[in-house]
N, CA, C and O atoms as a GROMACS GRO file, in nm:
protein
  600
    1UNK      N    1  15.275  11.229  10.748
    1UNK     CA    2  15.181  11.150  10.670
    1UNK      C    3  15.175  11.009  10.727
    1UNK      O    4  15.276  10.954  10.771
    2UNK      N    5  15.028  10.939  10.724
    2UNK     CA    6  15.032  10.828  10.815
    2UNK      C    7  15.060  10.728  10.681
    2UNK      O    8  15.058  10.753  10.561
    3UNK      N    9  15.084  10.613  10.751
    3UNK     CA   10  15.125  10.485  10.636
    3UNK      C   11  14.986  10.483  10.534
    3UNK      O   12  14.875  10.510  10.581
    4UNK      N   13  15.003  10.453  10.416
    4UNK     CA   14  14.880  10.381  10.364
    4UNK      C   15  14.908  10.233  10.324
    4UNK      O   16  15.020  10.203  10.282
    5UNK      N   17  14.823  10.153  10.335
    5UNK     CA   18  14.776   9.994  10.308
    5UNK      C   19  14.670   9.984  10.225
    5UNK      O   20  14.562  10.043  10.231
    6UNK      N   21  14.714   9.889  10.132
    6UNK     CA   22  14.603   9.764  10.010
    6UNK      C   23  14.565   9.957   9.980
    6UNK      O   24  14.474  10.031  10.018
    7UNK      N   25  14.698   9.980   9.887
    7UNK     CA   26  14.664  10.104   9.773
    7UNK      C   27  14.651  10.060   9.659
    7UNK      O   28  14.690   9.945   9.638
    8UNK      N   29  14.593  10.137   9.553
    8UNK     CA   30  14.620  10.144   9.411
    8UNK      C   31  14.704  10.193   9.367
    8UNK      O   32  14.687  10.314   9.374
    9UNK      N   33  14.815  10.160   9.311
    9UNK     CA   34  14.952  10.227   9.236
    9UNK      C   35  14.980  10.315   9.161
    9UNK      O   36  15.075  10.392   9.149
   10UNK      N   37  14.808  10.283   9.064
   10UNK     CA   38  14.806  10.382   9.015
   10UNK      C   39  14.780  10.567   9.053
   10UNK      O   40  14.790  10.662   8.975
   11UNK      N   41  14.741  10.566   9.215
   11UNK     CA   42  14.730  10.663   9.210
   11UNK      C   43  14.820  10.798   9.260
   11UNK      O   44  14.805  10.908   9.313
   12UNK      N   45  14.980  10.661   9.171
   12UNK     CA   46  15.102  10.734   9.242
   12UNK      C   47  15.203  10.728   9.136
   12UNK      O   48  15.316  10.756   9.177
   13UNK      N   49  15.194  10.699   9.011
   13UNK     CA   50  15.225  10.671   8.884
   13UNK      C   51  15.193  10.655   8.762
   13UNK      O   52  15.117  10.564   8.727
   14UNK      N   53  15.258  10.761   8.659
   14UNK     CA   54  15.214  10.795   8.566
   14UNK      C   55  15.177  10.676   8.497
   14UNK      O   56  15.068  10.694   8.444
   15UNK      N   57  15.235  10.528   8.470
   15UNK     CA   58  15.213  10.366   8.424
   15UNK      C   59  15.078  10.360   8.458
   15UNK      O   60  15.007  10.398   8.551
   16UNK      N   61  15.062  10.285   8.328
   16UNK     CA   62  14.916  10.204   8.299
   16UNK      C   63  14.949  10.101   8.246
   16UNK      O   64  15.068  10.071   8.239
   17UNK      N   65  14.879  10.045   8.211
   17UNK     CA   66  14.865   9.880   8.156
   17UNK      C   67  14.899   9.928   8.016
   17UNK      O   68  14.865  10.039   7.976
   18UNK      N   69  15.000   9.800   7.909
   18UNK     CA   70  15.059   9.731   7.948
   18UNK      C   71  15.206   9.767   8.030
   18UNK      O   72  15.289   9.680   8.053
   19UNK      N   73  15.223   9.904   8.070
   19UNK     CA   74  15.376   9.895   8.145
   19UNK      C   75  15.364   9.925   8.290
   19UNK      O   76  15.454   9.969   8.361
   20UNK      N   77  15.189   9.883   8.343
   20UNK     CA   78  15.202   9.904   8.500
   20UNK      C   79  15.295   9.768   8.562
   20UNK      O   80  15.252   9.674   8.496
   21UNK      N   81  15.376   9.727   8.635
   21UNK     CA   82  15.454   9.635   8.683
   21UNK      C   83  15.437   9.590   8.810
   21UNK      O   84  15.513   9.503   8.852
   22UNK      N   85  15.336   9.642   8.890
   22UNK     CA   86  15.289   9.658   9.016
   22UNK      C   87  15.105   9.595   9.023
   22UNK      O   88  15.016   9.655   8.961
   23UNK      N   89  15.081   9.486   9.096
   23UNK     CA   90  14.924   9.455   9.078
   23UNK      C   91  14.843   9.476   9.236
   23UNK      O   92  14.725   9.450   9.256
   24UNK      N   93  14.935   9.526   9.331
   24UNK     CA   94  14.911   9.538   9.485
   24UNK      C   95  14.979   9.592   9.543
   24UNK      O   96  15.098   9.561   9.540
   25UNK      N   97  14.936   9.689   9.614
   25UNK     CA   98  15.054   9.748   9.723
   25UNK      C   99  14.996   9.777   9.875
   25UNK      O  100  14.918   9.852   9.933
   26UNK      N  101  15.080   9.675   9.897
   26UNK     CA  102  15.004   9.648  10.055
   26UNK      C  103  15.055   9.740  10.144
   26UNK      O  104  14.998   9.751  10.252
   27UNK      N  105  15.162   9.818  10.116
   27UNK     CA  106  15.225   9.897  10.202
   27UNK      C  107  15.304  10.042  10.150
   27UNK      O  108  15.372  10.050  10.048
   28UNK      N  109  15.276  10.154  10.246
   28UNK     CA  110  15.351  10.242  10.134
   28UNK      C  111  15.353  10.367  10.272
   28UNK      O  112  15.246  10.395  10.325
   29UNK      N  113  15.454  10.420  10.308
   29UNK     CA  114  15.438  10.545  10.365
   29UNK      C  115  15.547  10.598  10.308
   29UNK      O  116  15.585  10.556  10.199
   30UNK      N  117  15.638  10.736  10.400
   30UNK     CA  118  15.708  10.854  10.381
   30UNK      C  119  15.793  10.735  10.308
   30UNK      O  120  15.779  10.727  10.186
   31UNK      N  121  15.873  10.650  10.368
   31UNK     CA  122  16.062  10.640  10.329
   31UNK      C  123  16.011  10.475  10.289
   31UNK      O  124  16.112  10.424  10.241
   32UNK      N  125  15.910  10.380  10.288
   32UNK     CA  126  15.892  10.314  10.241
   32UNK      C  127  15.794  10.239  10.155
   32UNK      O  128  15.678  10.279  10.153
   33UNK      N  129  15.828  10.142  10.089
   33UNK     CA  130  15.694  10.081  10.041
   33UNK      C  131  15.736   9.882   9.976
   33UNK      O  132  15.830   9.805   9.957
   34UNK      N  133  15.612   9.892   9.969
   34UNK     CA  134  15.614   9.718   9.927
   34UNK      C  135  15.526   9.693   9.853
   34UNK      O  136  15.414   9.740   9.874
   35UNK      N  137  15.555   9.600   9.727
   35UNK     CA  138  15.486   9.598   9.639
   35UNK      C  139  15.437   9.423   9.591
   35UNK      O  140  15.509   9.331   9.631
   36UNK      N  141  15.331   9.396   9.517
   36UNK     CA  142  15.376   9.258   9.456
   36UNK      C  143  15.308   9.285   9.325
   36UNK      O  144  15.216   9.363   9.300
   37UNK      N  145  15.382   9.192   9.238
   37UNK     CA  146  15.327   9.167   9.079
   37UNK      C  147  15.357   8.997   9.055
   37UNK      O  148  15.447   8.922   9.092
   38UNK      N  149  15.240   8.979   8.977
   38UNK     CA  150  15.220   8.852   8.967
   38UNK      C  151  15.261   8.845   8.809
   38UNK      O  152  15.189   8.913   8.735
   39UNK      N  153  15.357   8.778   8.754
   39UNK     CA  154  15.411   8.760   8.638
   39UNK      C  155  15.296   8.684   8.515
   39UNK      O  156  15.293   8.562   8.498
   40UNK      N  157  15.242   8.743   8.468
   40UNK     CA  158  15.163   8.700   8.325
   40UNK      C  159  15.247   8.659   8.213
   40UNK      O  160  15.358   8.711   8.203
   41UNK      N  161  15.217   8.591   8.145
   41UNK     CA  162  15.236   8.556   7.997
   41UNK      C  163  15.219   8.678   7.908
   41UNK      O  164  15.296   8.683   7.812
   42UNK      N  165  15.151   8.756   7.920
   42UNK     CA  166  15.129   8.885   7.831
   42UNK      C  167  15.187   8.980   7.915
   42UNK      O  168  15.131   9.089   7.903
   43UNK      N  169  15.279   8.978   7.994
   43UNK     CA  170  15.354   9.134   8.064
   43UNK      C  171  15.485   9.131   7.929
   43UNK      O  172  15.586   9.062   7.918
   44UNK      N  173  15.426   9.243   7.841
   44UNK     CA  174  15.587   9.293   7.774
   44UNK      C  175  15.703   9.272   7.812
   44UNK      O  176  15.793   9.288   7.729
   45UNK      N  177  15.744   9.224   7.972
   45UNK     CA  178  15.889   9.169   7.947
   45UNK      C  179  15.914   9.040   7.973
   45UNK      O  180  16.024   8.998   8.008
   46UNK      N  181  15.817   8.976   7.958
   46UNK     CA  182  15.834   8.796   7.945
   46UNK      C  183  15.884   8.780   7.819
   46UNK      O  184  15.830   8.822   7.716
   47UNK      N  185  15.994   8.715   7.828
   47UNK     CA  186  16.057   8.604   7.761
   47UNK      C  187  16.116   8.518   7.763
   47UNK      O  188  16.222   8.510   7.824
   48UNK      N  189  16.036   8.378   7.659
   48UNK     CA  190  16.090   8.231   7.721
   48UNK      C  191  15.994   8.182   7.853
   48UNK      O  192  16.016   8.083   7.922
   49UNK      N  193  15.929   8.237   7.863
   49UNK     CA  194  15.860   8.180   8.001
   49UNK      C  195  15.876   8.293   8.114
   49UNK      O  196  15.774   8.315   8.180
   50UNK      N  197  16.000   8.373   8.146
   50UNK     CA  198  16.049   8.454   8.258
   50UNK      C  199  16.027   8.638   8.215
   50UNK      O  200  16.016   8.714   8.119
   51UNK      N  201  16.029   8.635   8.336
   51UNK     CA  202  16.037   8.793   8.346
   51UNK      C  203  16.197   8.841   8.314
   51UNK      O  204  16.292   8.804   8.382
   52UNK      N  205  16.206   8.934   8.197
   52UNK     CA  206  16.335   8.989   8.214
   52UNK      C  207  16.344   9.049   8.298
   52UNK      O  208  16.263   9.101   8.374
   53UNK      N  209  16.533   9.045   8.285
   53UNK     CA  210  16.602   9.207   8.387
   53UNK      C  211  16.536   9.307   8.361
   53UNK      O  212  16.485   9.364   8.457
   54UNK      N  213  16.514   9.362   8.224
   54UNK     CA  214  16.441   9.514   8.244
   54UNK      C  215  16.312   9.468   8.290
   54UNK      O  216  16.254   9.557   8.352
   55UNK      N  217  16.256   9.376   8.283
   55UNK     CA  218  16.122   9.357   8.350
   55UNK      C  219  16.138   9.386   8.503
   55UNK      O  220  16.060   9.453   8.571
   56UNK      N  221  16.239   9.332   8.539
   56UNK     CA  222  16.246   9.314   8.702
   56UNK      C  223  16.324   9.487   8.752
   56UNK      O  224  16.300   9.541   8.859
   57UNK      N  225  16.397   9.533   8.668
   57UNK     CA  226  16.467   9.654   8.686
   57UNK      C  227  16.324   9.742   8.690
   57UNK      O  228  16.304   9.788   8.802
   58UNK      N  229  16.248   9.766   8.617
   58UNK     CA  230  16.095   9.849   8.598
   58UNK      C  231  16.053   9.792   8.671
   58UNK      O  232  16.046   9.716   8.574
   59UNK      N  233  15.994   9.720   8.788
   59UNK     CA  234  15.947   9.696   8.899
   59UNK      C  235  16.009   9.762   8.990
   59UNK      O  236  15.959   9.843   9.068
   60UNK      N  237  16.096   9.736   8.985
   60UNK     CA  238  16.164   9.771   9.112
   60UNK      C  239  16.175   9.915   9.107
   60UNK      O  240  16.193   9.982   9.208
   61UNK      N  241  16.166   9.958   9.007
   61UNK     CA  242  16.178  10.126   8.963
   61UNK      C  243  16.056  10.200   8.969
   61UNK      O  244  16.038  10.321   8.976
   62UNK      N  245  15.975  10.106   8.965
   62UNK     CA  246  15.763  10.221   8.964
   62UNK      C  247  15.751  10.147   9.094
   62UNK      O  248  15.666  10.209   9.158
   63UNK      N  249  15.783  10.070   9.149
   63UNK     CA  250  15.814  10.052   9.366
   63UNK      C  251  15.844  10.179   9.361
   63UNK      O  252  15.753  10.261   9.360
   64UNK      N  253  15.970  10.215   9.358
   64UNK     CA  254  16.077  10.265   9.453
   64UNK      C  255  16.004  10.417   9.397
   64UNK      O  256  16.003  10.512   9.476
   65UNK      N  257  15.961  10.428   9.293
   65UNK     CA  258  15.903  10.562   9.238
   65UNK      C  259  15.784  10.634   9.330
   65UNK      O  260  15.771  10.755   9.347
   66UNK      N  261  15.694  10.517   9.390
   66UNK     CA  262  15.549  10.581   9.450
   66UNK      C  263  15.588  10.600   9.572
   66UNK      O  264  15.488  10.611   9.642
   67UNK      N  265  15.744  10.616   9.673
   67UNK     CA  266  15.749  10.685   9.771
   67UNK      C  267  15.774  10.866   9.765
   67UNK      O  268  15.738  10.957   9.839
   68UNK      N  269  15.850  10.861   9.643
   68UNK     CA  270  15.846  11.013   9.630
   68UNK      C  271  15.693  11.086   9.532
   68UNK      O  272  15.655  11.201   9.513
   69UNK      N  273  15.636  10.936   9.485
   69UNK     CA  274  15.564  11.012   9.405
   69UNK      C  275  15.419  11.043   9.468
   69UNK      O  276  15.317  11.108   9.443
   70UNK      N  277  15.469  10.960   9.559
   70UNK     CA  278  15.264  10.999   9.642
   70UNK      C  279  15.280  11.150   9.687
   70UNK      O  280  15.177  11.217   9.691
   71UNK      N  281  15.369  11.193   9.712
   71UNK     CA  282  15.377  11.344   9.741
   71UNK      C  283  15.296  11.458   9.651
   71UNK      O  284  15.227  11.550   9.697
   72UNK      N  285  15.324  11.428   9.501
   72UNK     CA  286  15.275  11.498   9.428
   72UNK      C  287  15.111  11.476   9.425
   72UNK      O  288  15.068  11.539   9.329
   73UNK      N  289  15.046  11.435   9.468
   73UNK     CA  290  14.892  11.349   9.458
   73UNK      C  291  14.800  11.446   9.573
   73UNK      O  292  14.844  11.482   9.683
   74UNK      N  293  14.720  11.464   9.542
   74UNK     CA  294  14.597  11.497   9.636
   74UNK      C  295  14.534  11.380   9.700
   74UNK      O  296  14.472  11.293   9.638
   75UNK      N  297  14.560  11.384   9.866
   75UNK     CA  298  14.509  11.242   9.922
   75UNK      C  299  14.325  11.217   9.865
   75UNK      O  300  14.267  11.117   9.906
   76UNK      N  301  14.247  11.321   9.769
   76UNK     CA  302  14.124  11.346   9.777
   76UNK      C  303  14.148  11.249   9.622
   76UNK      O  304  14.045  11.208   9.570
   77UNK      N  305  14.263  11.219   9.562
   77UNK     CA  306  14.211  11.183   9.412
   77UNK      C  307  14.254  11.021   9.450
   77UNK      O  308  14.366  10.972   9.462
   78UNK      N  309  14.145  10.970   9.460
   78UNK     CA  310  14.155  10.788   9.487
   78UNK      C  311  14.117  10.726   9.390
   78UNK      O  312  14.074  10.611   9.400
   79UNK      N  313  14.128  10.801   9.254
   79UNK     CA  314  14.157  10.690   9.131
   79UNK      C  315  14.258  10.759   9.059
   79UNK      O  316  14.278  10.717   8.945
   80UNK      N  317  14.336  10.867   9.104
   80UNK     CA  318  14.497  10.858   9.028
   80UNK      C  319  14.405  10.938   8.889
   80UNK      O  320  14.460  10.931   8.780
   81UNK      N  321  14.296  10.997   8.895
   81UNK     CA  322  14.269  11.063   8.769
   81UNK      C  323  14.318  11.189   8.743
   81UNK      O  324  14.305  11.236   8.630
   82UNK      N  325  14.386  11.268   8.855
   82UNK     CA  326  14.442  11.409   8.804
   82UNK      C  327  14.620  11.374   8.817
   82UNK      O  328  14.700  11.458   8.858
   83UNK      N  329  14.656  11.243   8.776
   83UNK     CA  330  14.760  11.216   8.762
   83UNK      C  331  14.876  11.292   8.648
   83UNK      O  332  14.889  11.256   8.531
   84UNK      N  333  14.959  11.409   8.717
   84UNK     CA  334  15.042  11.448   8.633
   84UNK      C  335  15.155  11.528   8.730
   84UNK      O  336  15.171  11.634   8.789
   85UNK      N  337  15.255  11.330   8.692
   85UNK     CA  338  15.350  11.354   8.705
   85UNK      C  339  15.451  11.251   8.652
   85UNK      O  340  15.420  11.134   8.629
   86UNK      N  341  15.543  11.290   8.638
   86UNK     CA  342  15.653  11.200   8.564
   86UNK      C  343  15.842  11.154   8.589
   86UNK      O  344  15.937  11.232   8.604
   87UNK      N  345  15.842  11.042   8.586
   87UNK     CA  346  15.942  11.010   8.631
   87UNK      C  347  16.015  10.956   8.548
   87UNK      O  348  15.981  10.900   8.444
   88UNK      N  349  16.185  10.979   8.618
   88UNK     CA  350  16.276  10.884   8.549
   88UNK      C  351  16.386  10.848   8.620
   88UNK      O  352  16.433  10.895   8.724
   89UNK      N  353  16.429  10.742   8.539
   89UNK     CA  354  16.575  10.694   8.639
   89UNK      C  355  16.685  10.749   8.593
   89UNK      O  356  16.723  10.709   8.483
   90UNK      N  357  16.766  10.857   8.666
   90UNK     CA  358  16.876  10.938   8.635
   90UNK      C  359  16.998  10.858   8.675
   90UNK      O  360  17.103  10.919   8.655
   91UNK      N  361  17.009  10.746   8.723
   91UNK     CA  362  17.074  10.662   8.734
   91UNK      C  363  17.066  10.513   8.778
   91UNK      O  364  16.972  10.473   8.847
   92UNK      N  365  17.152  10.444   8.743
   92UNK     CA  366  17.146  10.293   8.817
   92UNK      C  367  17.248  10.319   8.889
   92UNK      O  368  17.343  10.361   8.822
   93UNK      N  369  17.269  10.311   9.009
   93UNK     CA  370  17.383  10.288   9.080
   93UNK      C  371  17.427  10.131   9.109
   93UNK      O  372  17.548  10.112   9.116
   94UNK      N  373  17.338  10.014   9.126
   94UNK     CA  374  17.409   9.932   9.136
   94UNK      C  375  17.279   9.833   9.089
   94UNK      O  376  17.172   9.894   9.099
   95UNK      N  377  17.267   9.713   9.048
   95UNK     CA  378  17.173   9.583   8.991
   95UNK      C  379  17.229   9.475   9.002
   95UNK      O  380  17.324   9.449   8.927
   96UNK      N  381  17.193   9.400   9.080
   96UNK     CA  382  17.241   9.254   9.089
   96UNK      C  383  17.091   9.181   9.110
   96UNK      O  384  17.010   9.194   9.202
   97UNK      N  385  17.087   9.104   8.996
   97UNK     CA  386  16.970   8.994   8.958
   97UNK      C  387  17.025   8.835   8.962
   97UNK      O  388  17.102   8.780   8.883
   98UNK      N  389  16.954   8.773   9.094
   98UNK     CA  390  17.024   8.634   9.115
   98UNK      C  391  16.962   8.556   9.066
   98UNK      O  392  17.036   8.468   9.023
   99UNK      N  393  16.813   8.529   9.036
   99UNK     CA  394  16.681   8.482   8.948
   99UNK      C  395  16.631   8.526   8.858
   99UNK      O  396  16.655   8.646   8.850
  100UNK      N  397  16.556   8.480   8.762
  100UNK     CA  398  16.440   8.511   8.665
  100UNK      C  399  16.311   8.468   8.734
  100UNK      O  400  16.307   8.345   8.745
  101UNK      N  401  16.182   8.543   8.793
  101UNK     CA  402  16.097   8.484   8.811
  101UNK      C  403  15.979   8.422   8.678
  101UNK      O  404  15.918   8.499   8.604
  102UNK      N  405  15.970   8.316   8.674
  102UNK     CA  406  15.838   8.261   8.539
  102UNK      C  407  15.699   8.299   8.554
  102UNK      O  408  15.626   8.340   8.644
  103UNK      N  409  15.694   8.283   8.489
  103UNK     CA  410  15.524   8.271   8.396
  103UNK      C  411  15.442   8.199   8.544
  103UNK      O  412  15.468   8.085   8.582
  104UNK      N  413  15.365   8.269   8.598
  104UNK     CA  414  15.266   8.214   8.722
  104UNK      C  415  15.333   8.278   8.846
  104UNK      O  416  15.251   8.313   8.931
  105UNK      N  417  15.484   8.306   8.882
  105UNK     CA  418  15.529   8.342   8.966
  105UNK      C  419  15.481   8.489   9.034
  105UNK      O  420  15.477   8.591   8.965
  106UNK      N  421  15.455   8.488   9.133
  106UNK     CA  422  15.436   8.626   9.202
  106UNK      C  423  15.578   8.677   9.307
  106UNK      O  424  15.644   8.603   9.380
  107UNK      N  425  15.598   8.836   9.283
  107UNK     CA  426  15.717   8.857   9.359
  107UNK      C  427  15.681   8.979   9.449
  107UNK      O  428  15.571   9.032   9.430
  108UNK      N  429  15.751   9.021   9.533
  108UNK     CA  430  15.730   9.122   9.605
  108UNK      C  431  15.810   9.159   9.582
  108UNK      O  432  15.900   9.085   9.543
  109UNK      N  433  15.830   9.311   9.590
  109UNK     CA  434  15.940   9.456   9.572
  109UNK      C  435  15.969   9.507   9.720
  109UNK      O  436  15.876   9.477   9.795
  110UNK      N  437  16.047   9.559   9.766
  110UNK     CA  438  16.061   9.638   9.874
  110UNK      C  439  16.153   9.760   9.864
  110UNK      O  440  16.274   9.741   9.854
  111UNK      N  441  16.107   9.872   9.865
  111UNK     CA  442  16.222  10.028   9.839
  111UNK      C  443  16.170  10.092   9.994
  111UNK      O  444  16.070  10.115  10.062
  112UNK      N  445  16.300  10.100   9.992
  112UNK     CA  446  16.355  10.218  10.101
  112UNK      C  447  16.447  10.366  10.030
  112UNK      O  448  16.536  10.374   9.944
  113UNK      N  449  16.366  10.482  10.126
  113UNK     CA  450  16.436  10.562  10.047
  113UNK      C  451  16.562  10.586  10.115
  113UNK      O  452  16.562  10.580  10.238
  114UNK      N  453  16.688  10.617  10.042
  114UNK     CA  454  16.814  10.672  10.094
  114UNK      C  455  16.806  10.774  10.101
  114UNK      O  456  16.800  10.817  10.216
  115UNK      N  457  16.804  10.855  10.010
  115UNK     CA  458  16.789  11.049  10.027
  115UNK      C  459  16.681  11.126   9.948
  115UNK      O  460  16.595  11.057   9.893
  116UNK      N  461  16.675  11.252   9.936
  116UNK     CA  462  16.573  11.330   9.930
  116UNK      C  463  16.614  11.430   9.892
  116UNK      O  464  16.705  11.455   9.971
  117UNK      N  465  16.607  11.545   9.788
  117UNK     CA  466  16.643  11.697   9.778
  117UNK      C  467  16.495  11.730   9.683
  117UNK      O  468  16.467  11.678   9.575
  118UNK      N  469  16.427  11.814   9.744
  118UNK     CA  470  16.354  11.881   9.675
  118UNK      C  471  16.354  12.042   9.601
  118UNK      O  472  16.393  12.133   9.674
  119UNK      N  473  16.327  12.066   9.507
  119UNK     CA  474  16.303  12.193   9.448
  119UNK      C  475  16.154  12.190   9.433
  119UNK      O  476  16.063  12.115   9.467
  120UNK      N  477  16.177  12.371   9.330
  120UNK     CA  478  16.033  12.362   9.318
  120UNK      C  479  15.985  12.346   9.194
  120UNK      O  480  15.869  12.369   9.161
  121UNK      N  481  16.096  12.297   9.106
  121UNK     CA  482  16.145  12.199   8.999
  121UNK      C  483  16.138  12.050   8.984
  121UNK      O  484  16.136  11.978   8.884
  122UNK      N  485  16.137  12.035   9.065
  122UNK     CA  486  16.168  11.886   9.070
  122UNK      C  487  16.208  11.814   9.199
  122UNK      O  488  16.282  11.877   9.274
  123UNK      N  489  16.164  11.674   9.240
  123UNK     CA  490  16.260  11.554   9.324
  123UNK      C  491  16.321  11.507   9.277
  123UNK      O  492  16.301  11.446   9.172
  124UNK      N  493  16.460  11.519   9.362
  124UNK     CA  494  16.615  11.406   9.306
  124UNK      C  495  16.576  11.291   9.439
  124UNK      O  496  16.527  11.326   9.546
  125UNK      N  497  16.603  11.184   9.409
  125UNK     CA  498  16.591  11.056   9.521
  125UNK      C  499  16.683  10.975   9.473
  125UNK      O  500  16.706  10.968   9.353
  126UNK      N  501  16.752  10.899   9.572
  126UNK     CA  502  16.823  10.709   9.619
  126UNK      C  503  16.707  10.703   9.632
  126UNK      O  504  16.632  10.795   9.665
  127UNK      N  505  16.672  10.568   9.600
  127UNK     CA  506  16.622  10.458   9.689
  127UNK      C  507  16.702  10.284   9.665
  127UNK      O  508  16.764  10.255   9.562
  128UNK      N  509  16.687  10.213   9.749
  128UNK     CA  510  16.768  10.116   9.728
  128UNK      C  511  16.633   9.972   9.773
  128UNK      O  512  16.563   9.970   9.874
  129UNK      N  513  16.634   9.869   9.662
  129UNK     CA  514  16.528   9.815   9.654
  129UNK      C  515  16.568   9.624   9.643
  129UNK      O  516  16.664   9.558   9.603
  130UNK      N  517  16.453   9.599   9.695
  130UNK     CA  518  16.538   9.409   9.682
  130UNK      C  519  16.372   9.356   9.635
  130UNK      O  520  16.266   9.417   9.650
  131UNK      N  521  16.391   9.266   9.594
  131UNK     CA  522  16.277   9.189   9.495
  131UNK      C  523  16.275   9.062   9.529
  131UNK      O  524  16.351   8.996   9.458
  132UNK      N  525  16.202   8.982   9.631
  132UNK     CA  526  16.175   8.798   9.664
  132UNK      C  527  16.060   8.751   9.573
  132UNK      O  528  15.951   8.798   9.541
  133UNK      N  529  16.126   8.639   9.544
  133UNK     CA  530  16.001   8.541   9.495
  133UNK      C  531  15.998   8.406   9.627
  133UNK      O  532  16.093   8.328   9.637
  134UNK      N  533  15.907   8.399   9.697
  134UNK     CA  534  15.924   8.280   9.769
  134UNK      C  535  15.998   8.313   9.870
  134UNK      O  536  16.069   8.228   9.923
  135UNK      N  537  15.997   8.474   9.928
  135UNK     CA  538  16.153   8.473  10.018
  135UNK      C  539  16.273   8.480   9.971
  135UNK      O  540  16.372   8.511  10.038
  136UNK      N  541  16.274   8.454   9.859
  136UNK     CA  542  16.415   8.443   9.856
  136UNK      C  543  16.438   8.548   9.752
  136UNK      O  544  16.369   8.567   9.652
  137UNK      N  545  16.548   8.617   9.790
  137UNK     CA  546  16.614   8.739   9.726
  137UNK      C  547  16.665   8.719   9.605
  137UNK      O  548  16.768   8.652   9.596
  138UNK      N  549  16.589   8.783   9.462
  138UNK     CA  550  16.630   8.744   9.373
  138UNK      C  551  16.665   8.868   9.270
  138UNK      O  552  16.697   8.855   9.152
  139UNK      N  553  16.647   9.020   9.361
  139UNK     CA  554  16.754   9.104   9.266
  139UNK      C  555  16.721   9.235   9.397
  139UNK      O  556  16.617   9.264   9.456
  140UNK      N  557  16.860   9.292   9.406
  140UNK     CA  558  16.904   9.421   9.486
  140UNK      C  559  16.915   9.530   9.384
  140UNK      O  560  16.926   9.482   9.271
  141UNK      N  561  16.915   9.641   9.386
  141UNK     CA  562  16.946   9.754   9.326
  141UNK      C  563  16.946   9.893   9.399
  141UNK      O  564  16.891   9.915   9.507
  142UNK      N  565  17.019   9.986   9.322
  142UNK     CA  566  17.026  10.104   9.404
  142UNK      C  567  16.964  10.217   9.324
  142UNK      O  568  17.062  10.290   9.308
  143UNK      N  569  16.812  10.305   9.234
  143UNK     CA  570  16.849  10.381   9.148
  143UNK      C  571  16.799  10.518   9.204
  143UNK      O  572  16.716  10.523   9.295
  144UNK      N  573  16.852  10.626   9.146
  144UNK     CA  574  16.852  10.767   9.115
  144UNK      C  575  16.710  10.836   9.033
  144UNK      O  576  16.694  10.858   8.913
  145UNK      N  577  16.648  10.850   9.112
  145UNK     CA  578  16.516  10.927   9.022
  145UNK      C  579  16.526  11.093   9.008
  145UNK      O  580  16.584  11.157   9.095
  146UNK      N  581  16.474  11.152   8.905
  146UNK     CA  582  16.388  11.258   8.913
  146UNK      C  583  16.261  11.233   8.904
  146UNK      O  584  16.218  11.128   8.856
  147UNK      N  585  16.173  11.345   8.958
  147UNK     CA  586  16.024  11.338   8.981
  147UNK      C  587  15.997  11.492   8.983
  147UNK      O  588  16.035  11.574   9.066
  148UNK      N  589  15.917  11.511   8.863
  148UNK     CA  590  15.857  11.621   8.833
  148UNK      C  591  15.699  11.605   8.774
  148UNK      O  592  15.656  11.513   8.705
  149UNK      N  593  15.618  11.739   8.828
  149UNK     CA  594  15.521  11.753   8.750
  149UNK      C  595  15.497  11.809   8.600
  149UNK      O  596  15.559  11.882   8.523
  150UNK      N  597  15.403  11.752   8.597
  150UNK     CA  598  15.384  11.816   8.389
  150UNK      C  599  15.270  11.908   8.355
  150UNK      O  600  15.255  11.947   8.239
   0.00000   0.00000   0.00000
C-alpha cells in the first residue's frame, strides 16, 4: 500500500465530532502516521484553559488507531461513510505527559507501529506514539489496541 497524504481521519475511525481529536493528517501509510489537532475551547477535554491527559492520551490513541484501521476501509469510500469498525485500547503500556497544551495551541501526534497479529476476528497492535507542541516533546506512550469490525 502506497503512503497517503492531507487525509481525512475520518475515513479511518469510528470518532466524530465532539470526540474526533484529530483535525489533519498529513501523513499516514502501513507502520506509520502523523497527525495534528488544534486545541479549541469546546474540545470535551479542556480544562482550565488546557487539554487534559485523557485529552492528550485519546489523541494519541485515534493517531496510533488509523494505521491498523485504514486496513479495514475500501480505498473507494473517501468520506468514511461505510465506516464499521471499532476500536479499543486493551492496554496502556507506558504514558509519560511532560506538558499540557492550551486553548489556541496546535500539536502534532506521531505513531509508529511495533507489532501486528491478525485474525479473522480481529487486530491486536503496539504502537508507540510521541505528541510536540512547538517541537517540543510533550507526551510518549506505548498502547495495545484491538480492532474489529461490527
Amino acid at each position: 500500500m502506497e503512503a497517503r497524504t492531507n487525509i481525512d481521519i475520518k475515513n479511518f475511525l469510528p470518532h466524530r465530532e465532539p470526540m474526533l481529536m484529530a483535525n489533519v493528517t498529513p501523513y499516514l501509510d502501513e507502520t506509520s502516521v502523523e497527525t495534528c489537532f488544534k486545541v479549541e475551547a469546546s474540545c470535551i477535554f479542556v480544562k482550565n484553559g488546557y487539554l487534559s491527559e485523557t485529552g492528550l492520551i485519546e489523541n494519541a490513541a485515534q493517531t496510533c488507531a488509523t494505521i491498523v484501521g485504514q486496513s479495514f476501509f475500501d480505498d473507494k469510500d473517501k468520506d468514511g461513510n461505510k465506516n464499521k469498525v471499532v476500536g479499543y485500547i486493551s492496554a496502556v503500556k507506558k504514558v509519560e505527559v511532560f506538558a499540557l497544551p492550551k486553548v489556541g495551541d496546535t500539536i502534532t501526534t506521531k505513531g509508529e507501529l511495533i507489532s501486528r497479529y491478525d485474525n479473522e476476528a480481529f487486530s491486536s497492535c503496539t504502537i508507540a506514539s510521541e505528541t510536540f507542541r512547538n517541537g517540543e516533546l510533550i507526551v510518549a506512550c506505548t498502547l495495545n489496541f484491538l480492532i474489529h469490525e461490527v
